[in-house]
CSV table of C-alpha atoms and ligand atoms in Angstrom, one decimal:
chain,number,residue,atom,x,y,z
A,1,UNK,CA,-10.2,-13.7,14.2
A,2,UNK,CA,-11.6,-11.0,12.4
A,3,UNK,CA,-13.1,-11.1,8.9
A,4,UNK,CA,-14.1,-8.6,6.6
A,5,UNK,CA,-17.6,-8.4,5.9
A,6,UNK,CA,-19.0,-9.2,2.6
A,7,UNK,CA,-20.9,-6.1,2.3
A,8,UNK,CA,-22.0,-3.0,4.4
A,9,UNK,CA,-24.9,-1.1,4.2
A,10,UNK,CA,-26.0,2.0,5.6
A,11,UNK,CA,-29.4,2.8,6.6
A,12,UNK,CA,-31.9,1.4,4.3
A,13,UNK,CA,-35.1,3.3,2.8
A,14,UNK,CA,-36.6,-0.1,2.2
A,15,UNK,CA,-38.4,-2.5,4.2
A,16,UNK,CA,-36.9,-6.5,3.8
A,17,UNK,CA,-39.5,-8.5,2.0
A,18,UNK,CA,-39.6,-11.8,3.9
A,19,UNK,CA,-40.8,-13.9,0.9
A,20,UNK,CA,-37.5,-13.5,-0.8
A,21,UNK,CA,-35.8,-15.4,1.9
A,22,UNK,CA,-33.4,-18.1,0.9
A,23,UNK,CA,-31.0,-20.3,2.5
A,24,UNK,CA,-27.6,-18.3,3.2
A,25,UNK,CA,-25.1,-20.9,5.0
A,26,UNK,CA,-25.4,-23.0,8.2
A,27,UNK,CA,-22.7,-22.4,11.1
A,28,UNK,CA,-22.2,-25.2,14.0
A,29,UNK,CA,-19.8,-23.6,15.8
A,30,UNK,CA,-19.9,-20.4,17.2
A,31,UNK,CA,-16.6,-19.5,16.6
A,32,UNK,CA,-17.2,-20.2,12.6
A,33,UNK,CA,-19.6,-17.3,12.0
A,34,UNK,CA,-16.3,-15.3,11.9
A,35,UNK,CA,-15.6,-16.9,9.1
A,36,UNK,CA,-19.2,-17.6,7.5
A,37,UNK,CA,-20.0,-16.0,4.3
A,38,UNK,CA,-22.2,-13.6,5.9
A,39,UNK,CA,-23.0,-9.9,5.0
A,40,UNK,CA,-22.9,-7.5,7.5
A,41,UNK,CA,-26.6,-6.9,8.0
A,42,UNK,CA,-29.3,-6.8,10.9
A,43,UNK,CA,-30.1,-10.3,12.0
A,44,UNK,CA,-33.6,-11.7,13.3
A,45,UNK,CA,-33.7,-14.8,15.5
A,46,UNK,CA,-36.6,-17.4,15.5
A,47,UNK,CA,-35.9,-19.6,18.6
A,48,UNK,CA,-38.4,-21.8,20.5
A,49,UNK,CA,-38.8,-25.6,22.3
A,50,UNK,CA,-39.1,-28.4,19.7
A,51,UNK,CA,-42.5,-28.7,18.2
A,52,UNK,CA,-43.2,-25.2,19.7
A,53,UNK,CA,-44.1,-24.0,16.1
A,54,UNK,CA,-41.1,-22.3,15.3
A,55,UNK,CA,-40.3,-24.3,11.4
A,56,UNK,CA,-44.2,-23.3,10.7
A,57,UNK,CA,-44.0,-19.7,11.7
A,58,UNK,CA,-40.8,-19.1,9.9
A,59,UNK,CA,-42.3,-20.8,6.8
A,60,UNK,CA,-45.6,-18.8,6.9
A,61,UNK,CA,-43.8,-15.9,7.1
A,62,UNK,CA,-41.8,-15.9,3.9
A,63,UNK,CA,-44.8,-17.8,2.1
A,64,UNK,CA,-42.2,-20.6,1.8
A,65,UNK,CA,-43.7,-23.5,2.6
A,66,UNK,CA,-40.6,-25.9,3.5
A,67,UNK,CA,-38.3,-22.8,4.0
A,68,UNK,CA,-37.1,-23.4,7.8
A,69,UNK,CA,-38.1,-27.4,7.6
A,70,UNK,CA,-34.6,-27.2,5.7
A,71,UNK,CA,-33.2,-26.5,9.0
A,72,UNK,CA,-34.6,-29.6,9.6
A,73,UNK,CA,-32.5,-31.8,7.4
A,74,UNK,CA,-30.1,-34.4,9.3
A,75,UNK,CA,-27.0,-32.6,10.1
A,76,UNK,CA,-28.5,-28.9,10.4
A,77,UNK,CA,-31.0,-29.7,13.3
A,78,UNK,CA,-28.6,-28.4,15.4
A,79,UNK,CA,-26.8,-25.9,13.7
A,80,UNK,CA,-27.5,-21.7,13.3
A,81,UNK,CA,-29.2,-21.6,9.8
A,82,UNK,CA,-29.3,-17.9,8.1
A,83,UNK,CA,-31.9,-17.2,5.5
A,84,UNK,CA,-31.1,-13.8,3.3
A,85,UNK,CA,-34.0,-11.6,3.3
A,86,UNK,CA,-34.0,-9.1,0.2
A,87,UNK,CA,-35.5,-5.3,0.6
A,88,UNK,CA,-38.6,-4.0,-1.3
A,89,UNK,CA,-36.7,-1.5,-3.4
A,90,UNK,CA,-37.4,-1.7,-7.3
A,91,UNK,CA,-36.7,-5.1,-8.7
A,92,UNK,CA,-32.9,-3.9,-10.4
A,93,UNK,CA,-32.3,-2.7,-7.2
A,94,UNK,CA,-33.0,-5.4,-5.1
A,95,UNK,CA,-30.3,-6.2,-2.0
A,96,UNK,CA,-30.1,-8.4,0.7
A,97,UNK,CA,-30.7,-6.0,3.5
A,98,UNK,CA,-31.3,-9.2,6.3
A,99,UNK,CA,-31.1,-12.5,7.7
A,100,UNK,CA,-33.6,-14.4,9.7
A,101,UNK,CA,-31.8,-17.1,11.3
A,102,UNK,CA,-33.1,-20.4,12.6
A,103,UNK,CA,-32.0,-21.4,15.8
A,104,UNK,CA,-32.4,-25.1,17.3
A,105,UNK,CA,-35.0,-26.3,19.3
A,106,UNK,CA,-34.5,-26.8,22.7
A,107,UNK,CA,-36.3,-28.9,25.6
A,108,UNK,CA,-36.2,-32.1,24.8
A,109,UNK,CA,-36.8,-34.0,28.3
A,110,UNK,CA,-33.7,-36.2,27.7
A,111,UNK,CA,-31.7,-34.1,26.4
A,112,UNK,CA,-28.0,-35.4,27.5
A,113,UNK,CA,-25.3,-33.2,29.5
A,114,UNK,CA,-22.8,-33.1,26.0
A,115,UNK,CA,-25.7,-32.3,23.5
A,116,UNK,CA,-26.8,-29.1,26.4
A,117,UNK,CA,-23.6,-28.3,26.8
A,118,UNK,CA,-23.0,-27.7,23.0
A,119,UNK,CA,-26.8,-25.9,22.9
A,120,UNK,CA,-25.5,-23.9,25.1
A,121,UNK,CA,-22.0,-22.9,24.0
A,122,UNK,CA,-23.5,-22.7,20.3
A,123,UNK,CA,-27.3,-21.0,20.8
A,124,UNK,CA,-26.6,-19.2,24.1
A,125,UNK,CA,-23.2,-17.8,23.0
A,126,UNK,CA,-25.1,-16.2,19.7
A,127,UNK,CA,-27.6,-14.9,21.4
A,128,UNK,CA,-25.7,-13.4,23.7
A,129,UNK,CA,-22.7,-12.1,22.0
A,130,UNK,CA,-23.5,-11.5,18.3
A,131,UNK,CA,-23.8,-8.2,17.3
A,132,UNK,CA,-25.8,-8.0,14.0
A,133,UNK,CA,-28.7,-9.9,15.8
A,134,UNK,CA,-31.5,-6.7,16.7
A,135,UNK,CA,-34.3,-9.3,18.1
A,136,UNK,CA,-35.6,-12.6,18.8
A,137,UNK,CA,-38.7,-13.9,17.7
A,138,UNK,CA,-39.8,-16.9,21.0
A,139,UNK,CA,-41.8,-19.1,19.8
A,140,UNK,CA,-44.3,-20.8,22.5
A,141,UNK,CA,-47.1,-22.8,22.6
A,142,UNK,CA,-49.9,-20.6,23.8
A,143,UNK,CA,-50.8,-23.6,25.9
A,144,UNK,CA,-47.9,-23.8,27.7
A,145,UNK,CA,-45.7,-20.1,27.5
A,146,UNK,CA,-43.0,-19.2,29.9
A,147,UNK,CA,-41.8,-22.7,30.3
A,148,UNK,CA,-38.5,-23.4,32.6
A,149,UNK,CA,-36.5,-23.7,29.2
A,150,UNK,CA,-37.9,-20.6,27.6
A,151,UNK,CA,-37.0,-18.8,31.2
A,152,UNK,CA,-33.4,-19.9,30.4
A,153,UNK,CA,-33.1,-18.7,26.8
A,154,UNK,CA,-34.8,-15.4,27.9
A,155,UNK,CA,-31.5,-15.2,30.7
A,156,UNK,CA,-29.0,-15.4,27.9
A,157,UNK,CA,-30.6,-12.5,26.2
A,158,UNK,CA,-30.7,-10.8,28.8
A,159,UNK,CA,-27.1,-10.5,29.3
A,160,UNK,CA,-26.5,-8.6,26.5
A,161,UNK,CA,-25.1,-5.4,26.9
A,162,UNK,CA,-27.6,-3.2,24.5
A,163,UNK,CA,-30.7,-4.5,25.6
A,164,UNK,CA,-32.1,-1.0,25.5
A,165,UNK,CA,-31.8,-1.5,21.8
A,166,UNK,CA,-32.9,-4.9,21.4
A,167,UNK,CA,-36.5,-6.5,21.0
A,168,UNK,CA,-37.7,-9.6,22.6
A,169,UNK,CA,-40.8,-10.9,20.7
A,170,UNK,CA,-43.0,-13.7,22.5
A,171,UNK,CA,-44.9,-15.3,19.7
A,172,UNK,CA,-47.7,-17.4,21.5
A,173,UNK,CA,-48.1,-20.3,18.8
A,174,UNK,CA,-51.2,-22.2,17.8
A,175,UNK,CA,-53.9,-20.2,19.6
A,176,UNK,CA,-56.5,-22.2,17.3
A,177,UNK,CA,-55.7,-25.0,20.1
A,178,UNK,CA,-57.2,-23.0,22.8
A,179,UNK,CA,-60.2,-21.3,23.6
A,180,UNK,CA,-60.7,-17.6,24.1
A,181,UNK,CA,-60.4,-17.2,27.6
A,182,UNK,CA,-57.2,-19.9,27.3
A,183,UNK,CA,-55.9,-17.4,25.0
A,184,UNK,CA,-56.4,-14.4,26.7
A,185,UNK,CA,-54.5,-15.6,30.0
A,186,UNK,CA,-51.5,-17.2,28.1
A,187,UNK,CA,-51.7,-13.4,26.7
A,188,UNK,CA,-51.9,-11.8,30.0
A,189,UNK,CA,-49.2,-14.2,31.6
A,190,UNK,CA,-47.0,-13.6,28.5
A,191,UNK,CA,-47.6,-9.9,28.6
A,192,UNK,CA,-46.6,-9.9,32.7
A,193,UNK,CA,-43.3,-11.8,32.1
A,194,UNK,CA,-42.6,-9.0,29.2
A,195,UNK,CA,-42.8,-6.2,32.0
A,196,UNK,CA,-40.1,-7.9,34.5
A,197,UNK,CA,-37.7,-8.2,31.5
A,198,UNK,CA,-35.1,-5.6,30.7
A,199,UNK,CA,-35.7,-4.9,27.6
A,200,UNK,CA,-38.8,-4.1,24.9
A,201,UNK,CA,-40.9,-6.9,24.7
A,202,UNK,CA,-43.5,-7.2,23.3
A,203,UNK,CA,-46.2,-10.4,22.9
A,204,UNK,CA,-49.2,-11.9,20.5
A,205,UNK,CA,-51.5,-14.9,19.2
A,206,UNK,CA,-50.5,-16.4,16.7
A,207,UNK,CA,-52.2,-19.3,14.3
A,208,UNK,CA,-50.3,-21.1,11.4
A,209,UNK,CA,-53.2,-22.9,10.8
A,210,UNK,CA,-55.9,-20.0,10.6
A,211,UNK,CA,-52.9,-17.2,9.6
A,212,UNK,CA,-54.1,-15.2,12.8
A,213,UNK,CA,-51.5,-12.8,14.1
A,214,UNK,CA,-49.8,-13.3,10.7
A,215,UNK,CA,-49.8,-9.7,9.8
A,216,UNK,CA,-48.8,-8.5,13.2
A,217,UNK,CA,-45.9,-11.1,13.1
A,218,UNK,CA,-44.6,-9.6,9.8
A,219,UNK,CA,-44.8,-5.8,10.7
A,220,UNK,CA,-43.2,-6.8,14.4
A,221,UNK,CA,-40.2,-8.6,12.6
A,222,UNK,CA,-39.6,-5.5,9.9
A,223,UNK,CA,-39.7,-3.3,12.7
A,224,UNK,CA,-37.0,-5.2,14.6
A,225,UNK,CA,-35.0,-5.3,11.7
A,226,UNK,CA,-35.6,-1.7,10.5
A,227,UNK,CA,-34.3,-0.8,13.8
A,228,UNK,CA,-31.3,-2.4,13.1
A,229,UNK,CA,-30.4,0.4,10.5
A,230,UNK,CA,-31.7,3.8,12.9
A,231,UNK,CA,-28.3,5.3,14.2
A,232,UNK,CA,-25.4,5.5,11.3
A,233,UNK,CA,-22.3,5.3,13.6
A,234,UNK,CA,-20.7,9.1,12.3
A,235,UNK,CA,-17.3,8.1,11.9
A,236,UNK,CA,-17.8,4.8,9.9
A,237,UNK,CA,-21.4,5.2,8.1
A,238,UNK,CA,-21.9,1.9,9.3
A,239,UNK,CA,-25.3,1.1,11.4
A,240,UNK,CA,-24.0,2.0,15.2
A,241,UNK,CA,-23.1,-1.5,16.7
A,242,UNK,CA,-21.7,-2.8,13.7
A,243,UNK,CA,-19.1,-0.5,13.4
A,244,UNK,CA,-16.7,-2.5,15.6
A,245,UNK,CA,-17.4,-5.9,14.5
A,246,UNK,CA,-16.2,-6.3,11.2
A,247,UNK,CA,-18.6,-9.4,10.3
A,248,UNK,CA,-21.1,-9.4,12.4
A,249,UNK,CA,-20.0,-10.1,16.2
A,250,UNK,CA,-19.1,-13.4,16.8
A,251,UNK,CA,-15.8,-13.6,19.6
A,252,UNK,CA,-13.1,-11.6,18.1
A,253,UNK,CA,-10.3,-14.4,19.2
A,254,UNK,CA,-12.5,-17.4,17.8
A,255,UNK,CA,-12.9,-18.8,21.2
A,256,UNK,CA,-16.9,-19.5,21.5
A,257,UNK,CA,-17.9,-21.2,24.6
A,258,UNK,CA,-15.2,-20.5,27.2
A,259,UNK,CA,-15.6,-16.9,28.2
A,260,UNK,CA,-19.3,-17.1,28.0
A,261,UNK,CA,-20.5,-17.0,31.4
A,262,UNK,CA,-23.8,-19.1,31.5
A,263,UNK,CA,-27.3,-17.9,31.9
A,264,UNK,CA,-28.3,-15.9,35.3
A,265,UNK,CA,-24.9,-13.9,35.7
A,266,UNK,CA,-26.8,-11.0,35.3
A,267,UNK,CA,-30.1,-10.9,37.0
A,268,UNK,CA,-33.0,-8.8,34.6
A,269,UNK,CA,-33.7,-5.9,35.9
A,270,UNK,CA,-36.9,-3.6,36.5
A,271,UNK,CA,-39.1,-3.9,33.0
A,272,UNK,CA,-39.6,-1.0,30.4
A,273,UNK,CA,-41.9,-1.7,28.1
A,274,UNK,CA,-44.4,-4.2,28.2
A,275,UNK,CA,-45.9,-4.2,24.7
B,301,GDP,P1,-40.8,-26.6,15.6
B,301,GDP,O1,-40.2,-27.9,16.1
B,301,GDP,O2,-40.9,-25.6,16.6
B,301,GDP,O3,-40.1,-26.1,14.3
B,301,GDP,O4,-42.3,-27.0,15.2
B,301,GDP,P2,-43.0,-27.2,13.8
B,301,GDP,O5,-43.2,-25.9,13.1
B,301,GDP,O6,-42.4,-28.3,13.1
B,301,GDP,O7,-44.5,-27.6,14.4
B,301,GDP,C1,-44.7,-28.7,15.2
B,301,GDP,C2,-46.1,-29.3,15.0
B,301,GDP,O8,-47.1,-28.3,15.4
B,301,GDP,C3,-46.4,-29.7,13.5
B,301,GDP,O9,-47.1,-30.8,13.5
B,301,GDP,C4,-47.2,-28.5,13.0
B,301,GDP,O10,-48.0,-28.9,12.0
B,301,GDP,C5,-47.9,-28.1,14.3
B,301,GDP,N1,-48.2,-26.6,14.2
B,301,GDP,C6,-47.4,-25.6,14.0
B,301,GDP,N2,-48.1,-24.4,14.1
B,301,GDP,C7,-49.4,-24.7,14.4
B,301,GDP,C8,-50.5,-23.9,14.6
B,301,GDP,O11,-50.5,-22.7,14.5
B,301,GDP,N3,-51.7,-24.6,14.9
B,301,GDP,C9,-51.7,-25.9,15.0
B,301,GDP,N4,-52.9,-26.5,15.3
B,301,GDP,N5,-50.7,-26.7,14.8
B,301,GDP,C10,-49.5,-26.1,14.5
């Protein structure tokens, strides 16, 4: 079902200021977002396995310190939570221009065949299909990147079909845990992965506890999102890619999981861009 969005924007002159973000809506099926009181506006993805940082990052990000552990109340742990970002324009002026969305955790050893099943009609199905989102931010443990799981999350991106103008971020979490030399190879083996995959990715260190990487975090995630507003589509105004999906991209007949082929139908191609 289509939906009209709440509000469209065309390209911004302002940069989102992530400290503004507050909770938007939760959605825990994909074929609500149609329906979800969303504007139509570039979306940024934190996704990552549980424990992997992800709650932290988000929360250091828009200086808001239980922010994303709200997607950690019972009943939205496994559920798509959007936080509105505003834009830096003068105070009166002041818009939502973005969302950064919170995506479940994933990996859990035991995870049962019903609970994947829904991960993966739910979290692969948005992050393969839905328009409005221009990046994901993968959160990994810098001990331990490029797991199996994350290897399978990676696969449903790269199914998309506008990968050329998508960005894959691997955020390499709590780097105070390992020494340089530890750091520098989950870096290198990061940065590796990042040249097989289809499209831009690019990689860092990153700290919550010593803020390290917290800077390059922030300008990597407006970037994603400023590139959500670059082409105006000429015969709507709208940002190109959003002019056919009226709010923001979720299956236009409603029906989530059952067209969605799974991960691996489309093999990555040669990389483009490393970092
Ligand atoms: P999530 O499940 O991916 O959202 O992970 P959380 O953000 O809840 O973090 C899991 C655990 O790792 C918590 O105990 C955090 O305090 C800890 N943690 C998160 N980021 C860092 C970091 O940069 N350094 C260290 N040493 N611990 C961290």
């Amino acid at each position: 079902m289509r939906t009209a969005y709440v509000r469209a924007k065309a390209a911004v002159p302002y940069s989102p200021r992530f400290e503004s973000a507050e909770f938007a809506t939760s959605v825990a099926e994909l074929g609500a977002l149609a329906d979800a009181p969303l504007a139509l506006l570039p979306e940024l993805a934190f996704v990552g396995r549980s424990n992997a940082g992800k709650s932290t990052a988000i929360n250091l990000l828009t200086q808001r310190r239980r922010l994303a552990f709200s997607s950690k109340t019972p009943g939205r742990t496994q559920m798509l939570n959007f936080f509105a970002v505003q834009d830096d324009a003068p105070p009166a002026q002041r818009q939502a221009c973005a969302y950064v969305v919170d995506l479940p955790g994933y990996g859990f050893a035991k995870t049962d065949a019903q609970t994947r099943a829904r991960w993966d009609a739910l979290v692969g199905g948005y992050l393969y299909e839905r328009q409005s989102l221009r990046g994901v931010v993968l959160v990994m443990d810098a001990r331990r990147p490029c797991l199996p799981a994350d290897e399978e999350l990676i696969a449903w991106i790269c199914r998309r079909d506008d990968l050329e103008h998508f960005r894959l971020h691997m955020l390499l979490s709590k780097a105070d845990q390992v020494g340089t030399m530890e750091g520098r190879a989950a870096l290198a083996l990061a940065e590796r992965r990042a040249e097989e995959l289809p499209m831009p990715t690019s990689v860092q260190l990153f700290s919550a506890l010593d803020r390290r990487g917290l800077d390059e975090l922030r300008e990597t995630a407006a970037q994603i999102l400023e590139e959500g507003f670059d082409d105006e589509d000429e015969d709507t105004g709208k940002p190109e890619g959003h002019a056919a999906a009226p709010v923001a991209g979720g299956p236009e007949d409603g029906d989530a999981g059952s067209g969605t082929p799974g991960p691996g139908a489309r093999a990555p191609g040669p990389g483009k861009m490393g970092r």
